[in-house]
CSV table of C-alpha atoms in Angstrom, one decimal:
chain,number,residue,atom,x,y,z
A,29,UNK,CA,-36.2,-73.3,-100.6
A,30,UNK,CA,-38.5,-72.1,-102.8
A,31,UNK,CA,-40.2,-70.3,-99.9
A,32,UNK,CA,-36.9,-69.2,-98.4
A,33,UNK,CA,-36.2,-67.2,-101.9
A,34,UNK,CA,-39.7,-65.9,-102.1
A,35,UNK,CA,-39.6,-64.6,-98.7
A,36,UNK,CA,-36.3,-62.8,-99.0
A,37,UNK,CA,-37.9,-61.3,-102.5
A,38,UNK,CA,-40.8,-60.2,-100.7
A,39,UNK,CA,-38.1,-58.6,-97.8
A,40,UNK,CA,-36.3,-57.1,-100.8
A,41,UNK,CA,-39.4,-55.4,-102.1
A,42,UNK,CA,-40.3,-53.2,-98.8
A,43,UNK,CA,-38.9,-49.9,-98.9
A,44,UNK,CA,-36.5,-49.6,-95.8
A,45,UNK,CA,-35.2,-53.3,-96.4
A,46,UNK,CA,-34.1,-52.3,-99.8
A,47,UNK,CA,-32.5,-48.3,-98.8
A,48,UNK,CA,-30.4,-50.1,-95.8
A,49,UNK,CA,-29.3,-52.6,-98.5
A,50,UNK,CA,-28.4,-50.1,-101.0
A,51,UNK,CA,-26.7,-48.1,-98.4
A,52,UNK,CA,-24.1,-51.1,-97.6
A,53,UNK,CA,-24.0,-51.5,-101.0
A,54,UNK,CA,-22.8,-48.2,-101.7
A,55,UNK,CA,-20.5,-47.8,-98.6
A,56,UNK,CA,-18.9,-50.9,-99.8
A,57,UNK,CA,-18.6,-50.4,-103.4
A,58,UNK,CA,-16.6,-47.0,-102.4
A,59,UNK,CA,-14.7,-48.1,-99.7
A,60,UNK,CA,-11.3,-46.6,-100.9
A,61,UNK,CA,-9.5,-49.8,-100.5
A,62,UNK,CA,-12.2,-51.9,-102.5
A,63,UNK,CA,-12.2,-50.0,-105.5
A,64,UNK,CA,-8.4,-50.3,-105.1
A,65,UNK,CA,-8.8,-54.1,-104.6
A,66,UNK,CA,-10.8,-53.9,-107.7
A,67,UNK,CA,-8.9,-52.1,-110.3
A,68,UNK,CA,-6.0,-54.1,-109.7
A,69,UNK,CA,-8.1,-57.6,-110.3
A,70,UNK,CA,-9.3,-56.3,-113.6
A,71,UNK,CA,-10.8,-60.2,-114.0
A,72,UNK,CA,-13.3,-60.0,-111.7
A,73,UNK,CA,-16.4,-59.2,-114.0
A,74,UNK,CA,-19.2,-58.6,-112.4
A,75,UNK,CA,-21.0,-62.0,-111.9
A,76,UNK,CA,-17.5,-61.9,-109.8
A,77,UNK,CA,-18.2,-59.2,-107.3
A,78,UNK,CA,-22.2,-60.1,-106.7
A,79,UNK,CA,-20.9,-63.4,-105.6
A,80,UNK,CA,-18.2,-62.4,-104.1
A,81,UNK,CA,-20.1,-59.2,-102.1
A,82,UNK,CA,-20.5,-60.6,-98.8
A,83,UNK,CA,-16.2,-60.6,-98.6
A,84,UNK,CA,-16.0,-56.8,-99.5
A,85,UNK,CA,-18.1,-55.5,-97.3
A,86,UNK,CA,-17.0,-58.0,-94.7
A,87,UNK,CA,-14.0,-56.4,-95.9
A,88,UNK,CA,-15.4,-52.7,-95.6
A,89,UNK,CA,-17.4,-52.2,-92.1
A,90,UNK,CA,-14.4,-53.5,-90.8
A,91,UNK,CA,-11.8,-51.3,-91.8
A,92,UNK,CA,-11.3,-47.3,-92.0
A,93,UNK,CA,-8.9,-46.7,-94.9
A,94,UNK,CA,-6.1,-49.1,-94.0
A,95,UNK,CA,-6.9,-48.5,-90.7
A,96,UNK,CA,-8.7,-51.7,-88.7
A,97,UNK,CA,-11.7,-50.0,-86.9
A,98,UNK,CA,-10.9,-52.4,-83.1
A,99,UNK,CA,-14.6,-52.4,-81.8
A,100,UNK,CA,-15.7,-54.0,-85.6
A,101,UNK,CA,-13.4,-56.3,-85.9
A,102,UNK,CA,-14.6,-60.1,-86.2
A,103,UNK,CA,-11.5,-61.8,-84.6
A,104,UNK,CA,-9.8,-58.8,-82.0
A,105,UNK,CA,-6.4,-58.0,-83.4
A,106,UNK,CA,-6.8,-59.2,-87.2
A,107,UNK,CA,-7.3,-57.3,-90.0
A,108,UNK,CA,-9.2,-58.4,-93.5
A,109,UNK,CA,-7.4,-59.0,-96.7
A,110,UNK,CA,-9.0,-59.3,-99.6
A,111,UNK,CA,-7.3,-61.4,-102.4
A,112,UNK,CA,-8.6,-63.5,-105.1
A,113,UNK,CA,-8.9,-67.9,-104.9
A,114,UNK,CA,-9.2,-69.8,-108.0
A,115,UNK,CA,-11.2,-66.3,-110.0
A,116,UNK,CA,-13.5,-65.1,-107.0
A,117,UNK,CA,-13.0,-62.8,-104.3
A,118,UNK,CA,-11.8,-64.4,-100.9
A,119,UNK,CA,-10.7,-62.9,-97.4
A,120,UNK,CA,-8.6,-64.0,-94.9
A,121,UNK,CA,-7.3,-62.4,-91.5
A,122,UNK,CA,-3.8,-61.1,-90.5
A,123,UNK,CA,-2.5,-60.4,-87.3
A,124,UNK,CA,-2.0,-56.2,-87.0
A,125,UNK,CA,1.0,-54.7,-86.1
A,126,UNK,CA,-0.4,-53.0,-83.0
A,127,UNK,CA,-1.4,-56.7,-81.7
A,128,UNK,CA,1.7,-58.3,-82.8
A,129,UNK,CA,2.9,-55.7,-80.3
A,130,UNK,CA,1.4,-55.7,-77.8
A,131,UNK,CA,1.3,-59.6,-77.8
A,132,UNK,CA,5.7,-59.6,-78.1
A,133,UNK,CA,5.5,-57.6,-75.3
A,134,UNK,CA,3.6,-59.6,-73.0
A,135,UNK,CA,5.3,-62.5,-74.0
A,136,UNK,CA,8.8,-60.4,-72.8
A,137,UNK,CA,6.9,-59.2,-69.6
A,138,UNK,CA,6.3,-63.0,-69.3
A,139,UNK,CA,10.6,-63.4,-69.0
A,140,UNK,CA,10.9,-60.7,-66.1
A,141,UNK,CA,8.8,-61.6,-63.3
A,142,UNK,CA,9.5,-58.4,-60.6
A,143,UNK,CA,8.6,-59.8,-56.9
A,144,UNK,CA,7.8,-57.6,-54.1
A,145,UNK,CA,9.5,-54.2,-56.3
A,146,UNK,CA,7.5,-51.4,-57.6
A,147,UNK,CA,6.1,-51.2,-60.6
A,148,UNK,CA,8.6,-48.4,-62.0
A,149,UNK,CA,11.6,-50.7,-62.1
A,150,UNK,CA,9.9,-51.9,-65.5
A,151,UNK,CA,10.9,-48.5,-67.1
A,152,UNK,CA,14.4,-48.5,-66.2
A,153,UNK,CA,17.1,-48.3,-69.1
A,154,UNK,CA,21.0,-48.3,-69.3
A,155,UNK,CA,20.0,-44.9,-71.3
A,156,UNK,CA,18.9,-43.0,-69.1
A,157,UNK,CA,21.3,-44.5,-66.0
A,158,UNK,CA,23.3,-41.8,-64.4
A,159,UNK,CA,26.8,-42.4,-65.5
A,160,UNK,CA,28.4,-39.2,-64.5
A,161,UNK,CA,31.4,-40.5,-62.1
A,162,UNK,CA,34.3,-42.8,-62.8
A,163,UNK,CA,32.3,-45.4,-60.4
A,164,UNK,CA,28.8,-45.4,-61.6
A,165,UNK,CA,30.5,-45.8,-65.7
A,166,UNK,CA,32.4,-48.6,-64.2
A,167,UNK,CA,29.0,-50.1,-62.6
A,168,UNK,CA,27.1,-49.0,-66.0
A,169,UNK,CA,29.8,-50.9,-68.7
A,170,UNK,CA,29.8,-54.6,-66.8
A,171,UNK,CA,26.4,-54.5,-66.6
A,172,UNK,CA,26.7,-54.0,-70.2
A,173,UNK,CA,29.4,-56.3,-70.7
A,174,UNK,CA,26.9,-58.7,-68.8
A,175,UNK,CA,24.4,-58.2,-70.9
A,176,UNK,CA,26.0,-58.7,-74.1
A,177,UNK,CA,27.5,-61.9,-72.6
A,178,UNK,CA,24.3,-63.9,-71.4
A,179,UNK,CA,23.0,-62.7,-75.1
A,180,UNK,CA,26.2,-64.2,-76.9
A,181,UNK,CA,25.4,-67.6,-74.4
A,182,UNK,CA,28.8,-67.1,-73.0
A,183,UNK,CA,29.6,-68.0,-69.2
A,184,UNK,CA,29.9,-65.1,-67.2
A,185,UNK,CA,30.4,-63.9,-63.5
A,186,UNK,CA,27.2,-62.0,-62.3
A,187,UNK,CA,27.5,-59.0,-61.1
A,188,UNK,CA,27.2,-57.1,-56.6
A,189,UNK,CA,26.5,-53.9,-56.4
A,190,UNK,CA,26.7,-52.3,-53.1
A,191,UNK,CA,27.1,-48.6,-51.8
A,192,UNK,CA,24.7,-46.3,-50.1
A,193,UNK,CA,21.1,-46.2,-49.7
A,194,UNK,CA,19.4,-44.1,-53.1
A,195,UNK,CA,22.4,-44.2,-55.5
A,196,UNK,CA,20.0,-46.7,-57.7
A,197,UNK,CA,21.6,-50.0,-57.5
A,198,UNK,CA,17.9,-51.0,-57.5
A,199,UNK,CA,17.2,-49.2,-61.1
A,200,UNK,CA,21.2,-50.5,-62.4
A,201,UNK,CA,19.6,-54.1,-61.8
A,202,UNK,CA,16.2,-53.6,-63.3
A,203,UNK,CA,18.0,-52.0,-66.5
A,204,UNK,CA,19.6,-55.4,-66.5
A,205,UNK,CA,16.8,-57.5,-66.4
A,206,UNK,CA,14.7,-54.9,-68.8
A,207,UNK,CA,17.7,-55.8,-71.5
A,208,UNK,CA,17.3,-59.4,-71.2
A,209,UNK,CA,13.9,-59.3,-71.2
A,210,UNK,CA,14.1,-57.8,-74.9
A,211,UNK,CA,17.1,-60.7,-75.2
A,212,UNK,CA,13.9,-63.3,-74.7
A,213,UNK,CA,16.1,-64.2,-71.3
A,214,UNK,CA,14.3,-64.9,-68.8
A,215,UNK,CA,15.1,-63.3,-65.3
A,216,UNK,CA,13.5,-63.0,-61.9
A,217,UNK,CA,14.2,-59.9,-59.9
A,218,UNK,CA,13.0,-60.1,-56.3
A,219,UNK,CA,13.4,-57.3,-52.7
A,220,UNK,CA,14.9,-59.5,-50.9
A,221,UNK,CA,12.9,-58.6,-47.4
A,222,UNK,CA,9.6,-59.4,-49.3
A,223,UNK,CA,11.4,-62.8,-51.2
A,224,UNK,CA,12.2,-63.7,-47.3
A,225,UNK,CA,8.7,-63.0,-45.8
A,226,UNK,CA,7.2,-64.9,-48.7
A,227,UNK,CA,9.3,-67.6,-48.7
A,228,UNK,CA,8.4,-68.0,-44.8
A,229,UNK,CA,4.6,-68.1,-46.6
A,230,UNK,CA,5.5,-71.0,-48.5
A,231,UNK,CA,6.8,-72.8,-46.0
A,232,UNK,CA,3.6,-73.3,-44.5
A,233,UNK,CA,2.0,-74.7,-47.7
A,234,UNK,CA,3.2,-77.6,-49.9
A,235,UNK,CA,4.5,-75.2,-52.9
A,236,UNK,CA,7.8,-74.6,-51.1
A,237,UNK,CA,9.1,-77.0,-53.3
A,238,UNK,CA,8.4,-75.3,-56.6
A,239,UNK,CA,8.8,-71.8,-55.3
A,240,UNK,CA,12.1,-72.5,-54.6
A,241,UNK,CA,13.0,-74.3,-57.4
A,242,UNK,CA,11.9,-71.3,-59.7
A,243,UNK,CA,14.5,-69.3,-58.3
A,244,UNK,CA,17.0,-72.1,-58.6
A,245,UNK,CA,16.6,-73.1,-62.5
A,246,UNK,CA,15.9,-69.2,-64.0
A,247,UNK,CA,18.4,-68.1,-66.1
A,248,UNK,CA,19.2,-65.0,-64.6
A,249,UNK,CA,18.5,-64.5,-60.5
A,250,UNK,CA,18.4,-60.8,-59.6
A,251,UNK,CA,18.5,-60.3,-55.9
A,252,UNK,CA,17.9,-56.7,-54.6
A,253,UNK,CA,18.8,-55.0,-50.7
A,254,UNK,CA,20.3,-58.9,-49.6
A,255,UNK,CA,21.4,-57.9,-46.2
A,256,UNK,CA,18.0,-56.0,-45.2
A,257,UNK,CA,16.1,-59.3,-44.6
A,258,UNK,CA,15.5,-60.8,-41.4
A,259,UNK,CA,18.1,-62.8,-41.0
A,260,UNK,CA,17.8,-66.4,-39.6
A,261,UNK,CA,20.0,-69.8,-39.5
A,262,UNK,CA,17.0,-71.3,-41.7
A,263,UNK,CA,16.9,-67.7,-43.8
A,264,UNK,CA,21.0,-67.9,-44.7
A,265,UNK,CA,20.8,-72.0,-45.1
A,266,UNK,CA,18.1,-73.4,-46.2
A,267,UNK,CA,16.8,-70.5,-48.3
A,268,UNK,CA,19.9,-68.5,-49.9
A,269,UNK,CA,22.5,-71.4,-49.1
A,270,UNK,CA,20.2,-73.6,-51.1
A,271,UNK,CA,19.4,-71.4,-54.0
A,272,UNK,CA,23.1,-69.7,-54.9
A,273,UNK,CA,24.7,-73.5,-54.1
A,274,UNK,CA,22.7,-74.6,-56.8
A,275,UNK,CA,23.1,-72.1,-59.4
A,276,UNK,CA,26.8,-72.6,-58.6
A,277,UNK,CA,26.4,-75.7,-59.1
A,278,UNK,CA,25.1,-75.3,-62.5
A,279,UNK,CA,27.1,-71.9,-63.6
A,280,UNK,CA,23.4,-69.7,-63.3
A,281,UNK,CA,24.5,-66.1,-63.1
A,282,UNK,CA,23.2,-64.0,-59.8
A,283,UNK,CA,23.1,-60.6,-59.8
A,284,UNK,CA,22.7,-58.8,-56.1
A,285,UNK,CA,22.2,-55.4,-55.1
A,286,UNK,CA,23.5,-54.1,-51.3
A,287,UNK,CA,23.8,-51.7,-49.2
A,288,UNK,CA,26.7,-53.5,-47.5
A,289,UNK,CA,30.5,-54.6,-49.0
A,290,UNK,CA,31.3,-57.9,-48.9
A,291,UNK,CA,32.6,-58.1,-45.6
A,292,UNK,CA,29.6,-55.9,-43.8
A,293,UNK,CA,27.5,-59.0,-45.6
A,294,UNK,CA,29.0,-61.7,-44.2
A,295,UNK,CA,29.1,-60.4,-40.8
A,296,UNK,CA,25.0,-59.6,-40.8
A,297,UNK,CA,25.2,-63.5,-42.0
A,298,UNK,CA,27.0,-64.7,-39.1
A,299,UNK,CA,24.2,-63.7,-37.0
A,300,UNK,CA,25.7,-63.7,-33.5
A,301,UNK,CA,29.0,-64.2,-34.8
A,302,UNK,CA,29.6,-67.6,-33.1
A,303,UNK,CA,31.9,-69.6,-34.7
A,304,UNK,CA,30.0,-72.0,-36.5
A,305,UNK,CA,27.9,-69.5,-37.5
A,306,UNK,CA,30.8,-67.7,-38.7
A,307,UNK,CA,31.9,-70.5,-40.6
A,308,UNK,CA,28.5,-70.8,-42.1
A,309,UNK,CA,28.4,-67.6,-42.9
A,310,UNK,CA,31.4,-67.3,-45.0
A,311,UNK,CA,30.6,-71.0,-46.8
A,312,UNK,CA,27.6,-68.5,-47.9
A,313,UNK,CA,30.0,-65.6,-48.9
A,314,UNK,CA,32.1,-67.4,-51.0
A,315,UNK,CA,29.2,-68.7,-53.0
A,316,UNK,CA,28.6,-65.3,-53.3
A,317,UNK,CA,31.9,-63.8,-53.8
A,318,UNK,CA,33.4,-66.8,-56.9
A,319,UNK,CA,30.0,-66.1,-58.5
A,320,UNK,CA,29.8,-62.3,-58.9
A,321,UNK,CA,31.9,-59.2,-59.8
A,322,UNK,CA,32.3,-56.8,-56.9
A,323,UNK,CA,31.1,-53.0,-57.8
A,324,UNK,CA,30.6,-50.2,-55.4
A,325,UNK,CA,28.4,-47.3,-56.2
A,326,UNK,CA,29.0,-44.0,-54.8
A,327,UNK,CA,26.5,-40.8,-55.1
A,328,UNK,CA,24.1,-38.8,-53.6
A,329,UNK,CA,20.8,-40.3,-52.1
A,330,UNK,CA,18.7,-40.0,-55.3
A,331,UNK,CA,15.5,-41.2,-53.9
A,332,UNK,CA,15.3,-37.9,-51.6
């Protein structure tokens, strides 16, 4: 130990080391927040400051005034806080507001899974939805009613939004999902054609059951552009049929958008129009119609 002390003493006698130490000491003790801290604690004498100098220096190296210098952070996203513990200078780390907001955003993003849809739907909101005519006002009002019901844990029907191409059906579904995300309600928003293609791929692997279960169990499922998928008896009965039957039985809301009215979607599901397929199409449509409020969206094509 004595040799170490001697070595340190010799190092401190070197001009460049002594100057570097004095520079650190001056920068630390002149740091405005260190000055404010010491002024707020007059009980800290010179000895306490000397003993706690490394803590003061650790603080000063990471902080530009009251703002954390991210590149200097000892713990990413956490800023140092000086305090007095049993008469000694101490330091702890607290999460920054910026880091907490980013972490919260990631947590919310995990609540909103958007599959097979363009990234811009993540920015959709009720505020920017065009409600310039009565039909669109009704659609917006019912969408807000649905979100409000989910937030207050009421049992609410889903929505079936139908209308021509480009009138904002996908946008409104995404706005609903974003509102639910903020309320910590997990959702999955899928584009029906991509969803069906992925399901067909999964059926050839061992992961199909877990894939199917995730859509059965999610608190809110939103299916965009239903009716645009390539339909087959398997898609209708073993994919949509199984998912929607489970969700109906467990009163889990499902929302849809489609270019088809309910009657037109039933025709789509009947495939070849045979009596057997007509009956199965009617059965599937009953699961949709009895669990949703149907709303027609009108307007010009906004995607042109």
